[in-house]
Amino acid sequence: MTLLVTGGAGFIGSNFVLDWFKTSDEPIVNLDALTYAGNLANLASLAGDGRHLFVKGDIGDRALVDSLLATHQPRAILHFAAESHVDRSIHGPGEFMRTNVQGTFTLLEATRAWWGGLGPEAKAGFRFHHVSTDEVYGSLAPDAPAFTETHAYAPNSPYSASKAASDHLVRAWHHTYGLPVVTTNCSNNYGPYHFPEKLIPLMIVNALAGKPLPIYGDGQQVRDWLFVGDHCSAIRAVLAGGRLGETYNVGGWNEKANVEIVHTVCALLDELRPSAAGPYTRLITHVTDRPGHDRRYAIDARKIEAELGWRPAETFETGIRKTVQWYLDHADWVADVQSGAYRAWVDKQYG
Ligand code: NAD
Ligand code: DAU
């Protein structure tokens, strides 16, 4: 038995791989193109571990995917690989269409061709698990009920439109060809190995460097935040027991405005690594808003709880403390990812 993971050197994918081996010896073949967001240092603790086979390659490379499927005969594919940052999608949507839409299409077609040749038992047991986002549902009014799985799709950014397109492809490959798929739509993750272009790690690394903490617009945009380890446990639960063709929303029951998140990060840093210059909130700066910025996301995660008994284990208070402490303990990892390419991105986005 083997799993094929795509994007397993990224933030969530690498957390998933590391978590998997805490409770299972089932091997993982990890296909990742190592874009700016992919980082083998996340998987350094698996060096020499025969359960993990890393393959540097693109999900859009049909010949490579064909050969991995034929060689390793996975019982499931966990599809994390994507371009994932909304601001980058605004500057340059092309890569998002290439990986998230065309890449998912290629992966589905390769899977369909290989899966079609399996015997009845292997065919029935196979799973294609598509890892998606709550952003496909668009923006909620302040008092609107949280997103359920039947909420209409209304993506507003090039990123969320590309993820919505990939969700539709996955759905269609089940409906038309009978491919055994499940999809999870999750809210904002945070935790170890989060690339410091996203809100929480950016605020931690900027604060420690004494740099401005850039809040877009009024900072009253609301997100639901989930510790990454809880996303991993949700994926394991859906892989094990999710019903074929179904989608499951995954969230932390933890809606917070961006300003509140930034104040919480500052307060933890004041406690754990006080600055001689004064409270970290002195660095907060309001900057031009993100174009098309979604005002609020909220996840109704009752379906996954009712069907599969999944609930997050971390509260926001425990998860954010662990996260801030992880960044304090991993200054080398932070320094390594802040390469020339990272600095070029920060200059482009924040001036
Ligand atoms: P990430 O950007 O940190 O990692 C993406 C990984 O995919 C990287 O390792 C990258 O090298 C790899 N990759 C990119 N293009 C590739 C290609 N063409 N072929 C092979 N590998 C490629 O992303 P993440 O935050 O870990 O997100 C993982 C998945 O979870 C994505 O599908 C994303 O849409 C989804 N998601 C993310 C969040 C979140 O808060 N980060 C929430 C919900 C869903
Ligand atoms: O909701 C799930 C999504 O969460 C995932 O699908 C995406 O892959 C992931 O990147 C994340 O998207 P967001 O756009 O919500 O995450 P980000 O960390 O970029 O921003 C969170 C909020 O903080 C958002 O309202 C924008 C705001 N923000 C972000 C940055 C980077 C700021 O105010 N300042 C910033 O510098």
Tab-separated table of C-alpha atoms and ligand atoms in Angstrom:
chain	number	residue	atom	x	y	z
A	1	MET	CA	0.000	0.000	0.000
A	2	THR	CA	1.350	3.423	-0.976
A	3	LEU	CA	0.085	6.995	-1.078
A	4	LEU	CA	0.959	9.451	-3.838
A	5	VAL	CA	1.093	12.965	-2.379
A	6	THR	CA	1.400	15.996	-4.669
A	7	GLY	CA	2.833	19.230	-3.258
A	8	GLY	CA	4.251	17.459	-0.218
A	9	ALA	CA	7.146	19.913	0.162
A	10	GLY	CA	4.816	22.872	0.697
A	11	PHE	CA	3.305	24.131	3.929
A	12	ILE	CA	0.337	21.806	4.395
A	13	GLY	CA	1.695	18.923	2.309
A	14	SER	CA	4.901	18.667	4.347
A	15	ASN	CA	2.944	18.838	7.611
A	16	PHE	CA	0.736	16.038	6.262
A	17	VAL	CA	3.705	13.837	5.335
A	18	LEU	CA	5.395	14.374	8.715
A	19	ASP	CA	2.144	13.706	10.601
A	20	TRP	CA	1.411	10.589	8.525
A	21	PHE	CA	4.602	8.825	9.571
A	22	LYS	CA	3.860	9.473	13.259
A	23	THR	CA	1.076	6.899	13.075
A	24	SER	CA	1.683	4.882	9.882
A	25	ASP	CA	4.474	3.067	8.076
A	26	GLU	CA	2.603	3.140	4.776
A	27	PRO	CA	5.045	4.647	2.234
A	28	ILE	CA	4.517	7.992	0.555
A	29	VAL	CA	5.685	8.983	-2.919
A	30	ASN	CA	5.944	12.766	-2.780
A	31	LEU	CA	5.702	14.560	-6.149
A	32	ASP	CA	6.596	18.234	-5.906
A	33	ALA	CA	7.982	20.714	-8.430
A	34	LEU	CA	9.830	22.652	-5.698
A	35	THR	CA	8.545	26.069	-6.716
A	36	TYR	CA	9.451	29.008	-4.445
A	37	ALA	CA	6.914	27.547	-1.950
A	38	GLY	CA	8.326	24.023	-1.905
A	39	ASN	CA	11.110	23.372	0.550
A	40	LEU	CA	12.864	20.059	1.173
A	41	ALA	CA	14.160	21.446	4.479
A	42	ASN	CA	10.600	20.893	5.790
A	43	LEU	CA	11.210	17.163	5.299
A	44	ALA	CA	14.789	17.053	6.586
A	45	SER	CA	13.790	14.817	9.501
A	46	LEU	CA	12.867	12.113	6.935
A	47	ALA	CA	16.348	11.934	5.391
A	48	GLY	CA	17.264	8.265	4.952
A	49	ASP	CA	13.733	7.133	5.863
A	50	GLY	CA	12.782	4.413	3.371
A	51	ARG	CA	9.073	5.152	3.795
A	52	HIS	CA	9.420	8.496	1.977
A	53	LEU	CA	10.327	8.768	-1.717
A	54	PHE	CA	10.690	12.327	-2.963
A	55	VAL	CA	10.280	12.964	-6.708
A	56	LYS	CA	10.998	16.428	-8.070
A	57	GLY	CA	8.534	16.977	-10.887
A	58	ASP	CA	5.453	18.719	-12.201
A	59	ILE	CA	1.887	17.435	-11.888
A	60	GLY	CA	1.449	18.675	-15.472
A	61	ASP	CA	4.099	16.241	-16.741
A	62	ARG	CA	1.854	13.452	-18.018
A	63	ALA	CA	4.650	11.006	-18.793
A	64	LEU	CA	6.091	11.392	-15.289
A	65	VAL	CA	2.709	10.971	-13.585
A	66	ASP	CA	1.938	7.919	-15.779
A	67	SER	CA	5.195	6.293	-14.792
A	68	LEU	CA	4.758	7.034	-11.058
A	69	LEU	CA	1.289	5.485	-11.094
A	70	ALA	CA	2.456	2.406	-13.012
A	71	THR	CA	5.495	1.912	-10.792
A	72	HIS	CA	4.020	2.602	-7.343
A	73	GLN	CA	0.347	1.578	-7.788
A	74	PRO	CA	-0.884	3.954	-5.064
A	75	ARG	CA	-4.071	3.166	-3.188
A	76	ALA	CA	-4.766	6.906	-2.999
A	77	ILE	CA	-3.630	10.257	-4.374
A	78	LEU	CA	-3.645	13.253	-2.028
A	79	HIS	CA	-3.569	16.311	-4.249
A	80	PHE	CA	-2.111	19.314	-2.405
A	81	ALA	CA	0.035	20.796	-5.209
A	82	ALA	CA	-1.101	24.278	-6.191
A	83	GLU	CA	-0.128	27.879	-6.484
A	84	SER	CA	-1.663	29.092	-3.226
A	85	HIS	CA	-1.085	32.807	-2.603
A	86	VAL	CA	-3.917	35.214	-3.510
A	87	ASP	CA	-1.635	38.272	-3.858
A	88	ARG	CA	0.648	36.437	-6.280
A	89	SER	CA	-2.416	35.405	-8.316
A	90	ILE	CA	-3.339	39.080	-8.653
A	91	HIS	CA	0.129	39.987	-9.946
A	92	GLY	CA	0.394	36.966	-12.257
A	93	PRO	CA	-2.560	34.606	-12.719
A	94	GLY	CA	-0.962	32.511	-15.485
A	95	GLU	CA	0.916	30.110	-13.204
A	96	PHE	CA	-2.312	29.528	-11.229
A	97	MET	CA	-4.153	28.455	-14.364
A	98	ARG	CA	-1.233	26.254	-15.433
A	99	THR	CA	-0.845	24.360	-12.147
A	100	ASN	CA	-4.243	24.554	-10.468
A	101	VAL	CA	-6.413	24.028	-13.557
A	102	GLN	CA	-4.288	22.413	-16.276
A	103	GLY	CA	-2.131	20.502	-13.763
A	104	THR	CA	-5.181	19.079	-11.985
A	105	PHE	CA	-6.671	18.131	-15.358
A	106	THR	CA	-3.481	16.275	-16.337
A	107	LEU	CA	-3.377	14.499	-12.981
A	108	LEU	CA	-7.028	13.464	-13.332
A	109	GLU	CA	-6.513	12.180	-16.872
A	110	ALA	CA	-3.403	10.187	-15.942
A	111	THR	CA	-5.253	8.778	-12.921
A	112	ARG	CA	-8.315	7.869	-14.988
A	113	ALA	CA	-6.232	6.021	-17.589
A	114	TRP	CA	-4.282	4.024	-14.983
A	115	TRP	CA	-7.243	3.426	-12.637
A	116	GLY	CA	-9.366	2.150	-15.551
A	117	GLY	CA	-6.969	-0.782	-15.949
A	118	LEU	CA	-7.075	-1.930	-12.315
A	119	GLY	CA	-8.886	-5.026	-11.105
A	120	PRO	CA	-12.323	-4.547	-9.486
A	121	GLU	CA	-11.094	-4.588	-5.882
A	122	ALA	CA	-8.223	-2.128	-6.383
A	123	LYS	CA	-10.473	0.048	-8.508
A	124	ALA	CA	-13.154	0.258	-5.824
A	125	GLY	CA	-10.657	0.879	-3.024
A	126	PHE	CA	-8.792	3.697	-4.795
A	127	ARG	CA	-9.273	7.347	-3.707
A	128	PHE	CA	-8.401	10.662	-5.366
A	129	HIS	CA	-8.478	13.219	-2.533
A	130	HIS	CA	-8.563	16.805	-3.768
A	131	VAL	CA	-7.409	19.395	-1.217
A	132	SER	CA	-9.289	22.640	-1.756
A	133	THR	CA	-10.230	25.870	-0.072
A	134	ASP	CA	-13.183	27.767	1.404
A	135	GLU	CA	-12.306	30.688	-0.919
A	136	VAL	CA	-14.248	29.006	-3.770
A	137	TYR	CA	-17.475	30.114	-2.029
A	138	GLY	CA	-16.619	33.828	-2.243
A	139	SER	CA	-17.309	36.460	0.407
A	140	LEU	CA	-19.907	36.417	3.221
A	141	ALA	CA	-21.875	39.334	4.688
A	142	PRO	CA	-21.085	39.948	8.398
A	143	ASP	CA	-24.230	38.226	9.696
A	144	ALA	CA	-24.632	35.546	6.982
A	145	PRO	CA	-24.526	31.875	8.005
A	146	ALA	CA	-21.201	30.077	7.528
A	147	PHE	CA	-20.436	28.187	4.297
A	148	THR	CA	-22.006	24.733	4.085
A	149	GLU	CA	-21.055	22.224	1.390
A	150	THR	CA	-24.072	23.293	-0.684
A	151	HIS	CA	-23.159	26.994	-0.732
A	152	ALA	CA	-22.985	28.326	-4.308
A	153	TYR	CA	-19.513	28.768	-5.780
A	154	ALA	CA	-18.610	32.465	-6.262
A	155	PRO	CA	-14.805	32.758	-6.453
A	156	ASN	CA	-13.500	36.331	-6.558
A	157	SER	CA	-9.712	36.125	-7.057
A	158	PRO	CA	-7.684	34.460	-9.808
A	159	TYR	CA	-6.476	32.001	-7.129
A	160	SER	CA	-9.954	31.061	-5.920
A	161	ALA	CA	-11.275	30.896	-9.498
A	162	SER	CA	-8.498	28.449	-10.382
A	163	LYS	CA	-9.263	26.324	-7.301
A	164	ALA	CA	-12.998	26.421	-8.098
A	165	ALA	CA	-12.207	25.238	-11.631
A	166	SER	CA	-10.151	22.358	-10.231
A	167	ASP	CA	-12.993	21.404	-7.851
A	168	HIS	CA	-15.374	21.282	-10.818
A	169	LEU	CA	-12.993	19.078	-12.792
A	170	VAL	CA	-12.676	16.643	-9.879
A	171	ARG	CA	-16.465	16.534	-9.490
A	172	ALA	CA	-16.969	15.944	-13.228
A	173	TRP	CA	-14.396	13.122	-13.345
A	174	HIS	CA	-16.421	11.361	-10.643
A	175	HIS	CA	-19.807	12.040	-12.182
A	176	THR	CA	-18.825	11.150	-15.749
A	177	TYR	CA	-16.096	8.525	-15.382
A	178	GLY	CA	-16.843	7.165	-11.912
A	179	LEU	CA	-13.380	8.109	-10.562
A	180	PRO	CA	-13.563	7.625	-6.761
A	181	VAL	CA	-12.961	11.179	-5.523
A	182	VAL	CA	-13.410	13.119	-2.297
A	183	THR	CA	-12.837	16.873	-1.869
A	184	THR	CA	-12.131	18.896	1.255
A	185	ASN	CA	-12.643	22.675	1.376
A	186	CYS	CA	-10.667	24.089	4.257
A	187	SER	CA	-10.302	27.503	5.860
A	188	ASN	CA	-7.061	29.427	6.598
A	189	ASN	CA	-4.320	27.218	8.012
A	190	TYR	CA	-1.465	28.357	10.222
A	191	GLY	CA	1.406	26.559	11.944
A	192	PRO	CA	4.996	25.352	11.383
A	193	TYR	CA	6.604	25.643	7.917
A	194	HIS	CA	4.141	28.346	6.790
A	195	PHE	CA	5.859	30.420	4.104
A	196	PRO	CA	6.290	34.014	5.360
A	197	GLU	CA	4.309	35.595	2.540
A	198	LYS	CA	1.031	34.704	4.320
A	199	LEU	CA	-0.440	36.860	7.086
A	200	ILE	CA	0.601	35.082	10.303
A	201	PRO	CA	4.205	34.098	9.459
A	202	LEU	CA	4.777	37.435	7.705
A	203	MET	CA	3.747	39.285	10.868
A	204	ILE	CA	6.017	37.112	13.043
A	205	VAL	CA	9.122	37.482	10.865
A	206	ASN	CA	8.581	41.197	10.218
A	207	ALA	CA	8.024	41.928	13.910
A	208	LEU	CA	11.200	40.087	14.889
A	209	ALA	CA	13.093	42.066	12.236
A	210	GLY	CA	11.609	45.375	13.444
A	211	LYS	CA	9.867	45.870	10.075
A	212	PRO	CA	6.347	47.276	9.470
A	213	LEU	CA	3.366	44.935	9.968
A	214	PRO	CA	1.289	45.668	6.845
A	215	ILE	CA	-2.471	45.333	7.384
A	216	TYR	CA	-4.515	45.612	4.183
A	217	GLY	CA	-7.238	48.283	4.311
A	218	ASP	CA	-9.103	48.536	7.628
A	219	GLY	CA	-8.034	45.039	8.738
A	220	GLN	CA	-11.623	44.094	9.564
A	221	GLN	CA	-11.647	41.212	7.057
A	222	VAL	CA	-12.604	37.990	8.800
A	223	ARG	CA	-11.091	34.546	8.252
A	224	ASP	CA	-11.626	31.210	9.978
A	225	TRP	CA	-8.262	29.924	11.288
A	226	LEU	CA	-7.313	26.261	11.700
A	227	PHE	CA	-4.049	24.826	13.050
A	228	VAL	CA	-2.386	22.869	10.236
A	229	GLY	CA	-2.178	19.649	12.269
A	230	ASP	CA	-5.971	19.697	12.526
A	231	HIS	CA	-6.277	20.039	8.747
A	232	CYS	CA	-4.019	16.985	8.423
A	233	SER	CA	-6.194	14.953	10.802
A	234	ALA	CA	-9.305	16.001	8.861
A	235	ILE	CA	-7.728	14.789	5.613
A	236	ARG	CA	-6.843	11.461	7.223
A	237	ALA	CA	-10.444	11.118	8.455
A	238	VAL	CA	-11.916	11.869	5.022
A	239	LEU	CA	-9.437	9.584	3.274
A	240	ALA	CA	-10.400	6.765	5.649
A	241	GLY	CA	-14.154	7.238	5.754
A	242	GLY	CA	-15.360	9.998	3.438
A	243	ARG	CA	-18.161	9.089	1.080
A	244	LEU	CA	-17.278	8.963	-2.612
A	245	GLY	CA	-18.063	12.057	-4.636
A	246	GLU	CA	-18.742	14.077	-1.473
A	247	THR	CA	-17.197	17.344	-0.367
A	248	TYR	CA	-16.400	18.122	3.274
A	249	ASN	CA	-15.873	21.603	4.694
A	250	VAL	CA	-13.054	21.776	7.252
A	251	GLY	CA	-12.707	24.678	9.682
A	252	GLY	CA	-11.688	25.711	13.160
A	253	TRP	CA	-14.903	27.368	14.428
A	254	ASN	CA	-12.608	30.302	14.918
A	255	GLU	CA	-13.524	33.489	13.062
A	256	LYS	CA	-11.237	36.430	13.668
A	257	ALA	CA	-10.613	39.817	12.072
A	258	ASN	CA	-7.105	40.357	10.702
A	259	VAL	CA	-6.353	43.170	13.177
A	260	GLU	CA	-7.153	40.825	16.044
A	261	ILE	CA	-4.791	38.193	14.632
A	262	VAL	CA	-1.976	40.735	14.348
A	263	HIS	CA	-2.560	42.010	17.898
A	264	THR	CA	-2.478	38.422	19.212
A	265	VAL	CA	0.832	37.733	17.438
A	266	CYS	CA	2.276	40.979	18.848
A	267	ALA	CA	1.142	40.129	22.388
A	268	LEU	CA	2.734	36.663	22.216
A	269	LEU	CA	5.995	38.108	20.927
A	270	ASP	CA	5.922	40.768	23.689
A	271	GLU	CA	5.721	37.885	26.164
A	272	LEU	CA	8.154	35.421	24.528
A	273	ARG	CA	10.708	37.743	22.869
A	274	PRO	CA	10.191	41.285	24.209
A	275	SER	CA	11.720	44.088	22.171
A	276	ALA	CA	13.756	46.840	23.825
A	277	ALA	CA	12.077	49.274	21.426
A	278	GLY	CA	8.619	48.671	22.985
A	279	PRO	CA	5.464	46.682	22.163
A	280	TYR	CA	5.400	45.130	18.691
A	281	THR	CA	2.057	46.808	17.932
A	282	ARG	CA	4.114	49.986	17.335
A	283	LEU	CA	5.036	48.411	13.965
A	284	ILE	CA	1.427	48.045	12.708
A	285	THR	CA	0.895	49.945	9.434
A	286	HIS	CA	-2.299	50.095	7.397
A	287	VAL	CA	-1.500	49.756	3.669
A	288	THR	CA	-3.508	49.783	0.434
A	289	ASP	CA	-6.154	47.062	0.388
A	290	ARG	CA	-5.906	43.892	-1.718
A	291	PRO	CA	-7.931	44.346	-4.952
A	292	GLY	CA	-11.208	42.399	-4.757
A	293	HIS	CA	-10.476	41.534	-1.110
A	294	ASP	CA	-13.054	39.077	0.268
A	295	ARG	CA	-14.566	40.494	3.449
A	296	ARG	CA	-15.435	37.353	5.367
A	297	TYR	CA	-15.078	33.561	5.221
A	298	ALA	CA	-16.675	31.226	7.744
A	299	ILE	CA	-16.907	27.442	7.685
A	300	ASP	CA	-19.769	25.282	8.884
A	301	ALA	CA	-17.899	22.065	9.704
A	302	ARG	CA	-20.870	20.093	11.031
A	303	LYS	CA	-20.930	17.552	8.183
A	304	ILE	CA	-17.410	16.203	8.780
A	305	GLU	CA	-18.119	16.059	12.512
A	306	ALA	CA	-21.462	14.271	12.111
A	307	GLU	CA	-20.226	11.740	9.533
A	308	LEU	CA	-16.623	11.184	10.569
A	309	GLY	CA	-16.399	12.430	14.151
A	310	TRP	CA	-13.706	15.006	13.282
A	311	ARG	CA	-13.237	18.152	15.336
A	312	PRO	CA	-10.144	20.325	15.695
A	313	ALA	CA	-7.912	19.396	18.630
A	314	GLU	CA	-6.287	22.838	18.985
A	315	THR	CA	-7.958	26.040	20.088
A	316	PHE	CA	-6.678	29.221	18.471
A	317	GLU	CA	-4.968	30.125	21.737
A	318	THR	CA	-2.984	26.866	21.910
A	319	GLY	CA	-2.273	26.736	18.166
A	320	ILE	CA	-1.036	30.301	17.777
A	321	ARG	CA	1.217	29.992	20.838
A	322	LYS	CA	2.799	26.819	19.389
A	323	THR	CA	3.207	28.581	16.044
A	324	VAL	CA	4.910	31.696	17.398
A	325	GLN	CA	7.190	29.504	19.526
A	326	TRP	CA	8.037	27.367	16.453
A	327	TYR	CA	9.192	30.459	14.521
A	328	LEU	CA	11.264	31.601	17.491
A	329	ASP	CA	12.891	28.157	17.643
A	330	HIS	CA	13.534	27.915	13.876
A	331	ALA	CA	15.371	31.102	12.983
A	332	ASP	CA	17.571	29.118	10.548
A	333	TRP	CA	14.555	27.867	8.585
A	334	VAL	CA	13.223	31.432	8.370
A	335	ALA	CA	16.596	32.809	7.234
A	336	ASP	CA	16.875	30.090	4.563
A	337	VAL	CA	13.478	30.796	2.986
A	338	GLN	CA	14.110	34.547	2.932
A	339	SER	CA	16.205	34.177	-0.208
A	340	GLY	CA	16.719	36.733	-2.956
A	341	ALA	CA	13.466	35.582	-4.577
A	342	TYR	CA	11.591	36.175	-1.327
A	343	ARG	CA	13.017	39.673	-0.986
A	344	ALA	CA	12.049	40.436	-4.597
A	345	TRP	CA	8.461	39.405	-3.817
A	346	VAL	CA	8.303	41.557	-0.677
A	347	ASP	CA	9.623	44.580	-2.624
A	348	LYS	CA	7.058	44.024	-5.384
A	349	GLN	CA	4.102	43.613	-3.017
A	350	TYR	CA	4.902	46.126	-0.282
A	351	GLY	CA	7.196	48.577	-2.051
B	1	NAD	P1	2.079	25.992	-0.635
B	1	NAD	O1	2.112	27.080	-1.655
B	1	NAD	O2	2.781	26.166	0.653
B	1	NAD	O3	2.673	24.638	-1.280
B	1	NAD	C1	2.346	24.213	-2.583
B	1	NAD	C2	3.305	23.097	-2.976
B	1	NAD	O4	2.944	22.660	-4.293
B	1	NAD	C3	4.766	23.548	-3.041
B	1	NAD	O5	5.595	22.596	-2.411
B	1	NAD	C4	5.052	23.633	-4.524
B	1	NAD	O6	6.418	23.364	-4.846
B	1	NAD	C5	4.128	22.568	-5.081
B	1	NAD	N1	3.764	22.805	-6.483
B	1	NAD	C6	3.327	23.973	-7.028
B	1	NAD	N2	3.119	23.796	-8.353
B	1	NAD	C7	3.390	22.499	-8.630
B	1	NAD	C8	3.321	21.713	-9.802
B	1	NAD	N3	2.950	22.243	-10.986
B	1	NAD	N4	3.663	20.409	-9.723
B	1	NAD	C9	4.078	19.858	-8.537
B	1	NAD	N5	4.158	20.557	-7.408
B	1	NAD	C10	3.819	21.863	-7.436
B	1	NAD	O7	0.550	25.658	-0.430
B	1	NAD	P2	-0.218	25.179	0.890
B	1	NAD	O8	-0.591	26.373	1.679
B	1	NAD	O9	0.537	24.083	1.517
B	1	NAD	O10	-1.559	24.613	0.237
B	1	NAD	C11	-1.647	23.259	-0.167
B	1	NAD	C12	-3.028	23.009	-0.755
B	1	NAD	O11	-4.019	23.300	0.217
B	1	NAD	C13	-3.348	23.896	-1.960
B	1	NAD	O12	-4.056	23.123	-2.890
B	1	NAD	C14	-4.212	25.006	-1.386
B	1	NAD	O13	-5.101	25.506	-2.359
B	1	NAD	C15	-4.942	24.249	-0.293
B	1	NAD	N6	-5.381	25.065	0.865
B	1	NAD	C16	-4.501	25.880	1.515
B	1	NAD	C17	-4.919	26.577	2.653
B	1	NAD	C18	-3.988	27.472	3.428
B	1	NAD	O14	-4.432	28.163	4.346
B	1	NAD	N7	-2.690	27.493	3.135
B	1	NAD	C19	-6.241	26.435	3.087
B	1	NAD	C20	-7.114	25.611	2.390
B	1	NAD	C21	-6.668	24.906	1.292
B	2	DAU	O1	-9.155	30.506	3.138
B	2	DAU	C1	-8.188	29.576	2.738
B	2	DAU	C2	-7.069	30.296	2.020
B	2	DAU	O2	-6.314	30.971	3.016
B	2	DAU	C3	-6.170	29.363	1.202
B	2	DAU	O3	-6.930	28.777	0.173
B	2	DAU	C4	-4.993	30.136	0.609
B	2	DAU	O4	-4.113	29.250	-0.066
B	2	DAU	C5	-4.256	30.821	1.743
B	2	DAU	O5	-3.199	31.614	1.217
B	2	DAU	C6	-5.214	31.699	2.546
B	2	DAU	O6	-5.660	32.824	1.758
B	2	DAU	P1	-5.795	34.294	2.384
B	2	DAU	O7	-5.750	35.290	1.293
B	2	DAU	O8	-6.948	34.360	3.324
B	2	DAU	O9	-4.435	34.299	3.272
B	2	DAU	P2	-3.356	35.427	3.536
B	2	DAU	O10	-2.491	34.933	4.644
B	2	DAU	O11	-2.688	35.877	2.286
B	2	DAU	O12	-4.221	36.643	4.086
B	2	DAU	C7	-5.045	36.494	5.236
B	2	DAU	C8	-5.755	37.813	5.454
B	2	DAU	O13	-4.775	38.794	5.848
B	2	DAU	C9	-6.416	38.360	4.207
B	2	DAU	O14	-7.617	39.010	4.571
B	2	DAU	C10	-5.411	39.376	3.661
B	2	DAU	C11	-4.752	39.881	4.921
B	2	DAU	N1	-3.337	40.288	4.764
B	2	DAU	C12	-2.461	39.433	4.194
B	2	DAU	C13	-1.138	39.790	4.019
B	2	DAU	C14	-0.178	38.828	3.350
B	2	DAU	C15	-2.917	41.529	5.252
B	2	DAU	O15	-3.714	42.322	5.805
B	2	DAU	N2	-1.611	41.883	5.080
B	2	DAU	C16	-0.699	41.071	4.463
B	2	DAU	O16	0.489	41.461	4.317
